[in-house]
Short mmCIF file of C-alpha atoms and ligand atoms in Angstrom, two decimals:
data_model
loop_
_atom_site.label_atom_id
_atom_site.label_comp_id
_atom_site.label_asym_id
_atom_site.label_seq_id
_atom_site.Cartn_x
_atom_site.Cartn_y
_atom_site.Cartn_z
CA MET A 1 0.00 0.00 0.00
CA ALA A 2 1.36 3.46 -0.86
CA PRO A 3 1.59 5.90 2.03
CA ARG A 4 -1.34 8.31 2.16
CA PHE A 5 -0.18 11.84 2.76
CA ASP A 6 -2.18 14.38 4.74
CA THR A 7 -1.78 17.86 3.24
CA ASP A 8 -4.85 19.48 4.84
CA PHE A 9 -2.92 20.80 7.85
CA ALA A 10 -3.07 24.63 7.80
CA PRO A 11 -1.83 26.21 11.05
CA ASP A 12 -1.91 29.84 12.14
CA HIS A 13 1.65 31.06 12.47
CA GLY A 14 2.99 32.42 15.75
CA GLU A 15 0.15 31.18 17.96
CA LEU A 16 0.66 28.61 20.73
CA ILE A 17 -2.22 26.14 20.57
CA ASP A 18 -3.18 23.01 22.55
CA VAL A 19 -2.74 19.77 20.63
CA SER A 20 -3.11 17.30 23.53
CA PRO A 21 -3.24 17.53 27.36
CA LEU A 22 0.56 17.68 27.59
CA LEU A 23 1.45 19.17 24.20
CA ARG A 24 1.19 22.63 22.72
CA ARG A 25 2.54 23.74 19.36
CA ILE A 26 3.55 27.05 17.80
CA VAL A 27 4.33 27.11 14.08
CA CYS A 28 7.03 29.41 12.72
CA ASN A 29 6.23 31.51 9.67
CA ASN A 30 8.84 29.79 7.45
CA PRO A 31 6.82 27.83 4.88
CA SER A 32 8.79 26.19 2.02
CA LYS A 33 8.86 23.04 -0.07
CA PHE A 34 10.95 21.45 2.73
CA THR A 35 9.12 22.80 5.79
CA PHE A 36 5.51 22.57 4.48
CA HIS A 37 3.66 25.31 6.46
CA GLY A 38 6.70 25.88 8.67
CA THR A 39 8.52 24.51 11.70
CA GLY A 40 6.21 23.24 14.45
CA THR A 41 7.83 24.00 17.81
CA TYR A 42 6.37 21.83 20.58
CA VAL A 43 5.97 22.75 24.24
CA ILE A 44 5.79 19.81 26.65
CA GLY A 45 3.93 20.15 29.96
CA ARG A 46 2.45 23.14 31.76
CA GLY A 47 4.18 25.63 34.03
CA GLU A 48 7.54 23.88 33.91
CA VAL A 49 8.01 22.96 30.32
CA ALA A 50 10.43 21.68 27.69
CA VAL A 51 10.60 23.20 24.21
CA VAL A 52 11.32 20.84 21.30
CA ASP A 53 12.75 22.15 18.00
CA PRO A 54 12.82 25.91 18.60
CA GLY A 55 13.23 26.51 14.86
CA PRO A 56 15.31 28.51 12.38
CA ARG A 57 17.22 31.80 12.78
CA ASP A 58 14.06 33.84 13.15
CA ASP A 59 13.87 36.51 15.88
CA ARG A 60 10.13 36.83 15.46
CA HIS A 61 9.54 33.13 16.20
CA VAL A 62 11.76 33.26 19.32
CA ALA A 63 9.86 36.37 20.51
CA ASP A 64 6.53 34.59 19.87
CA ILE A 65 7.66 31.53 21.90
CA LEU A 66 8.84 33.72 24.79
CA ALA A 67 5.63 35.79 24.79
CA ALA A 68 3.44 32.67 24.69
CA LEU A 69 5.32 31.13 27.63
CA GLU A 70 5.33 34.20 29.85
CA GLY A 71 4.82 33.16 33.47
CA GLU A 72 6.04 29.61 32.75
CA THR A 73 9.55 28.20 33.16
CA VAL A 74 11.46 26.60 30.31
CA ARG A 75 13.41 23.75 31.93
CA GLN A 76 15.01 22.28 28.83
CA ILE A 77 15.37 23.00 25.13
CA LEU A 78 15.47 19.82 23.04
CA VAL A 79 16.51 19.45 19.44
CA THR A 80 15.62 16.58 17.09
CA HIS A 81 18.50 17.34 14.69
CA THR A 82 20.72 20.11 13.38
CA HIS A 83 19.04 21.05 10.10
CA GLY A 84 18.52 24.80 9.85
CA ASP A 85 14.75 24.72 10.30
CA HIS A 86 14.98 22.84 13.63
CA SER A 87 17.82 23.83 15.96
CA PRO A 88 19.37 27.28 15.31
CA ALA A 89 16.86 29.19 17.50
CA ALA A 90 17.95 27.05 20.48
CA ALA A 91 20.84 29.46 21.10
CA ALA A 92 18.63 32.57 21.32
CA LEU A 93 16.00 30.75 23.41
CA ALA A 94 18.70 29.46 25.79
CA ALA A 95 20.15 32.96 26.13
CA ALA A 96 16.72 34.37 26.97
CA THR A 97 15.62 31.64 29.40
CA GLY A 98 18.84 30.20 30.83
CA ALA A 99 17.57 26.71 29.97
CA PRO A 100 20.10 24.07 28.85
CA VAL A 101 20.08 22.78 25.26
CA LEU A 102 19.92 19.01 24.75
CA GLY A 103 20.54 17.07 21.56
CA PHE A 104 22.36 14.07 20.14
CA GLY A 105 25.46 16.02 19.17
CA PRO A 106 26.99 18.52 16.74
CA HIS A 107 26.16 18.76 13.05
CA PRO A 108 27.83 15.87 11.20
CA THR A 109 30.49 17.10 8.79
CA ALA A 110 29.18 14.90 5.96
CA ALA A 111 25.63 16.24 6.27
CA THR A 112 24.24 18.61 3.68
CA SER A 113 21.24 20.84 4.09
CA GLU A 114 17.97 19.44 2.79
CA ASP A 115 17.94 21.58 -0.32
CA ASP A 116 21.60 21.14 -1.27
CA GLU A 117 22.33 19.80 -4.71
CA ALA A 118 23.36 16.29 -3.74
CA VAL A 119 24.25 15.05 -7.17
CA SER A 120 27.58 16.35 -8.28
CA ASP A 121 27.41 16.47 -12.05
CA ASP A 122 23.85 17.32 -12.91
CA ARG A 123 24.34 20.88 -14.16
CA ASP A 124 24.21 19.59 -17.70
CA TRP A 125 21.42 17.16 -17.01
CA ASP A 126 18.27 18.34 -18.71
CA THR A 127 15.49 17.45 -16.33
CA GLY A 128 13.05 19.86 -17.94
CA GLU A 129 13.36 22.25 -15.01
CA ASP A 130 12.40 25.84 -15.62
CA ARG A 131 15.64 27.74 -16.20
CA THR A 132 14.30 31.27 -16.56
CA GLU A 133 16.28 33.75 -14.40
CA PRO A 134 14.42 34.37 -11.14
CA THR A 135 13.49 37.99 -10.42
CA GLU A 136 15.73 40.03 -8.13
CA GLU A 137 13.04 39.89 -5.46
CA ALA A 138 12.86 36.09 -5.72
CA GLN A 139 16.64 35.88 -5.49
CA ALA A 140 16.69 38.09 -2.37
CA LYS A 141 13.97 35.93 -0.78
CA ALA A 142 15.95 32.78 -1.65
CA ARG A 143 19.11 34.23 -0.09
CA GLU A 144 17.21 35.19 3.07
CA ASP A 145 15.65 31.70 3.27
CA GLN A 146 19.03 30.08 2.78
CA GLU A 147 20.59 32.12 5.59
CA LYS A 148 17.68 31.40 7.92
CA HIS A 149 17.80 27.67 7.16
CA ARG A 150 21.48 26.93 6.69
CA PRO A 151 22.60 23.86 8.69
CA ASP A 152 23.38 24.52 12.34
CA VAL A 153 27.11 23.81 12.15
CA ASP A 154 27.69 25.74 15.41
CA PHE A 155 25.25 23.58 17.37
CA SER A 156 26.83 22.49 20.62
CA PRO A 157 24.41 20.99 23.15
CA ASP A 158 24.90 21.56 26.89
CA HIS A 159 24.01 17.89 27.35
CA ARG A 160 24.27 15.11 24.81
CA LEU A 161 21.37 12.67 24.72
CA ALA A 162 21.84 9.00 23.82
CA HIS A 163 19.19 6.45 22.88
CA GLY A 164 17.04 5.71 25.93
CA ASP A 165 18.00 8.83 27.91
CA VAL A 166 15.10 10.38 29.82
CA VAL A 167 14.30 14.07 30.34
CA ASP A 168 11.38 14.93 32.61
CA GLY A 169 9.39 17.62 34.37
CA PRO A 170 6.25 17.75 36.52
CA GLY A 171 3.73 15.33 34.95
CA TRP A 172 5.73 14.56 31.80
CA THR A 173 8.52 12.22 30.69
CA LEU A 174 10.39 12.30 27.42
CA GLU A 175 12.60 9.44 26.25
CA ALA A 176 15.17 10.04 23.51
CA LEU A 177 15.07 7.60 20.57
CA HIS A 178 18.09 7.68 18.27
CA THR A 179 16.67 7.52 14.74
CA PRO A 180 19.46 8.11 12.17
CA GLY A 181 18.68 8.07 8.45
CA HIS A 182 17.53 11.57 7.48
CA ILE A 183 20.65 12.74 9.32
CA SER A 184 22.89 10.74 11.64
CA ASN A 185 22.21 12.90 14.73
CA HIS A 186 18.41 12.61 14.54
CA LEU A 187 16.45 11.98 17.74
CA CYS A 188 12.75 11.37 18.24
CA PHE A 189 11.22 12.03 21.68
CA ALA A 190 8.66 9.65 23.15
CA LEU A 191 6.16 11.31 25.51
CA THR A 192 5.48 8.36 27.78
CA GLU A 193 2.28 9.64 29.43
CA GLU A 194 0.49 9.99 26.07
CA ARG A 195 2.05 7.10 24.13
CA ALA A 196 3.11 9.77 21.67
CA VAL A 197 6.36 10.39 19.80
CA LEU A 198 7.67 13.70 18.50
CA THR A 199 9.22 12.47 15.25
CA GLY A 200 11.05 15.54 13.91
CA ASP A 201 11.72 14.86 10.21
CA HIS A 202 12.02 11.09 10.65
CA VAL A 203 8.34 10.44 9.90
CA MET A 204 6.14 13.19 8.47
CA GLY A 205 2.50 12.93 7.53
CA TRP A 206 2.57 15.22 4.53
CA SER A 207 5.59 13.87 2.62
CA THR A 208 8.31 11.25 2.51
CA THR A 209 11.57 12.11 4.23
CA ILE A 210 14.63 13.18 2.25
CA ILE A 211 17.63 10.89 2.75
CA PRO A 212 20.57 12.99 1.53
CA PRO A 213 23.78 10.92 1.22
CA PRO A 214 26.51 10.67 2.29
CA ASP A 215 25.40 11.38 5.89
CA GLY A 216 21.80 10.51 5.08
CA ASP A 217 21.69 6.72 5.17
CA LEU A 218 18.85 4.66 3.77
CA ARG A 219 19.70 1.47 5.64
CA ALA A 220 19.82 3.40 8.92
CA TYR A 221 16.55 5.09 7.98
CA LEU A 222 14.78 1.77 7.36
CA ALA A 223 16.06 0.45 10.70
CA SER A 224 14.80 3.64 12.38
CA LEU A 225 11.35 3.10 10.80
CA GLN A 226 11.41 -0.46 12.14
CA LEU A 227 12.26 0.95 15.57
CA LEU A 228 8.97 2.89 15.51
CA LEU A 229 7.07 -0.16 14.24
CA ASP A 230 8.39 -2.21 17.16
CA ARG A 231 6.82 0.28 19.58
CA ASP A 232 3.14 0.68 20.31
CA ASP A 233 2.51 4.40 20.05
CA ALA A 234 -0.89 6.03 19.67
CA THR A 235 0.18 9.23 17.92
CA LEU A 236 3.18 10.69 16.10
CA TYR A 237 3.80 14.43 16.04
CA PRO A 238 6.19 15.47 13.24
CA THR A 239 7.88 18.89 13.29
CA HIS A 240 6.19 19.70 9.97
CA GLY A 241 2.50 19.03 9.36
CA GLY A 242 -0.25 17.50 11.43
CA PRO A 243 -0.25 14.53 13.83
CA ILE A 244 -0.44 10.91 12.66
CA SER A 245 -2.84 8.78 14.69
CA ASN A 246 -2.75 4.97 14.51
CA PRO A 247 0.80 5.26 13.07
CA ALA A 248 1.68 1.58 12.49
CA PRO A 249 0.01 1.15 9.05
CA TYR A 250 1.43 4.46 7.89
CA VAL A 251 5.00 3.66 9.01
CA GLN A 252 4.66 0.21 7.44
CA ALA A 253 3.57 1.86 4.18
CA LEU A 254 6.66 4.10 4.28
CA LEU A 255 8.83 1.01 4.68
CA ASP A 256 7.00 -0.86 1.91
CA HIS A 257 7.36 2.14 -0.39
CA ARG A 258 11.17 2.13 -0.01
CA ARG A 259 11.39 -1.66 -0.36
CA ALA A 260 9.32 -1.50 -3.57
CA ARG A 261 11.65 1.17 -4.97
CA GLU A 262 14.65 -0.99 -4.11
CA GLN A 263 13.07 -3.94 -5.93
CA GLN A 264 12.45 -1.76 -9.00
CA ILE A 265 16.09 -0.67 -9.03
CA LEU A 266 17.35 -4.25 -8.66
CA ALA A 267 14.99 -5.45 -11.42
CA ARG A 268 16.28 -2.74 -13.76
CA LEU A 269 19.93 -3.64 -12.96
CA GLU A 270 19.12 -7.30 -13.73
CA LEU A 271 18.63 -6.19 -17.34
CA GLY A 272 22.17 -4.81 -17.45
CA PRO A 273 24.36 -1.97 -16.16
CA CYS A 274 22.56 1.31 -16.00
CA SER A 275 23.33 4.90 -14.92
CA VAL A 276 21.45 6.85 -12.29
CA ARG A 277 20.04 9.05 -15.05
CA GLU A 278 18.70 6.04 -16.91
CA LEU A 279 17.25 4.62 -13.71
CA VAL A 280 15.48 7.90 -12.96
CA ALA A 281 14.15 8.23 -16.50
CA ASP A 282 12.87 4.67 -16.23
CA LEU A 283 11.45 4.59 -12.72
CA TYR A 284 10.07 8.12 -12.62
CA GLN A 285 8.57 8.19 -16.15
CA SER A 286 5.18 9.23 -14.83
CA VAL A 287 6.59 11.88 -12.49
CA ALA A 288 7.04 15.56 -13.43
CA ARG A 289 10.56 16.14 -14.73
CA GLU A 290 11.33 18.92 -12.27
CA LEU A 291 11.20 16.20 -9.59
CA TRP A 292 13.91 14.13 -11.28
CA ARG A 293 16.75 15.85 -9.44
CA PRO A 294 15.43 14.94 -5.94
CA ALA A 295 14.49 11.56 -7.42
CA ALA A 296 18.13 11.06 -8.45
CA ARG A 297 19.22 11.78 -4.89
CA SER A 298 16.79 9.15 -3.65
CA VAL A 299 17.99 6.61 -6.25
CA ILE A 300 21.61 7.31 -5.24
CA ALA A 301 20.68 6.72 -1.58
CA HIS A 302 19.24 3.35 -2.63
CA LEU A 303 22.30 2.45 -4.72
CA ILE A 304 24.67 3.30 -1.87
CA ALA A 305 22.57 1.10 0.43
CA LEU A 306 22.68 -1.71 -2.17
CA ASN A 307 26.44 -1.22 -2.47
CA ASP A 308 26.80 -1.50 1.32
CA GLY A 309 24.72 -4.68 1.19
CA GLN A 310 26.89 -5.94 -1.72
CA ARG A 311 23.87 -6.21 -3.99
CA ALA A 312 24.96 -3.58 -6.52
CA ARG A 313 28.15 -1.73 -7.27
CA PRO A 314 29.32 1.18 -9.39
CA VAL A 315 30.96 -0.11 -12.59
CA VAL A 316 33.62 2.50 -13.16
CA ASP A 317 35.02 4.49 -10.34
CA PRO A 318 33.90 3.83 -6.76
CA SER A 319 34.81 7.39 -5.83
CA HIS A 320 31.93 8.65 -7.96
CA LEU A 321 29.05 7.23 -5.94
CA MET A 322 27.30 10.59 -6.03
CA ALA A 323 27.30 11.11 -9.82
CA THR A 324 24.19 10.66 -11.94
CA THR A 325 26.35 9.50 -14.85
CA THR A 326 27.89 6.64 -12.92
CA THR A 327 26.80 3.24 -14.21
CA TRP A 328 25.73 0.58 -11.74
CA GLU A 329 25.37 -3.19 -12.02
CA ARG A 330 24.13 -6.13 -9.96
CA THR A 331 26.82 -7.99 -8.02
ZN1 LIG B 401 15.72 17.89 8.55
#
């Protein structure tokens, strides 16, 4: 079964709203093709609270969080991972509240931002993308977005969280779940009292998750999906988009979707060696051509995973794993 995406979610920006007895959410006004309507910052508990994923470099969002929590105490600031739409505001929020920042660890050196060009040689690859020069205004907006969302390479948590570590406050308990795949330092946070998990970018209801190699790792991602399947949670709360209730069938569908793609790639390689470009043109025939570039990144993530599992290998030069022109074959 293909995953069914929920794209109806339409939050008001800058307003802290109740989403469950122990959870409130305030969405940053940073909508994009990667953040959907924006970053959903969660507040855990009442009175003495934790803040999860404070968001991008956005003074307005930090001011909104502080105003909404006036009269309450921020005990901890937690971060699911160091992409620019999740963690950078932790520094400003920590400075304003004195609360410690907790996360898995610094930004991995091999990690790219979500919108980086992951494929190295695709400048000359005609994917049918619109190449008209963007207006000056659009360019300025793009530059501003890029600055706001650049990866949080300076992230340095006051406390490092490992899988199974617990953070708590009055009436609430959060357990850190290490869920690499999207990025190697990704954590989810299980809210024990509500059988809920804050899933960051690991599982989102509105879209599949980008696995950007080389730090993004498809095999790790599949194992991290299995980790959620092995639990018995009632609700998932992604950083972007609405909650996912009865998550098991949805997470299973995400797994099945990746396995089916892997089978398609293997079947195509059975017919003979084949480049990433040919694979994309074949497997994504029915998909709009402007999506071929992200599709190539996804295919490369699969091929690297198959290479690790010794089920496929690059024919020519193993140093060119990231190139769309590299030809691959079955082992
Ligand atoms: Zn991310």
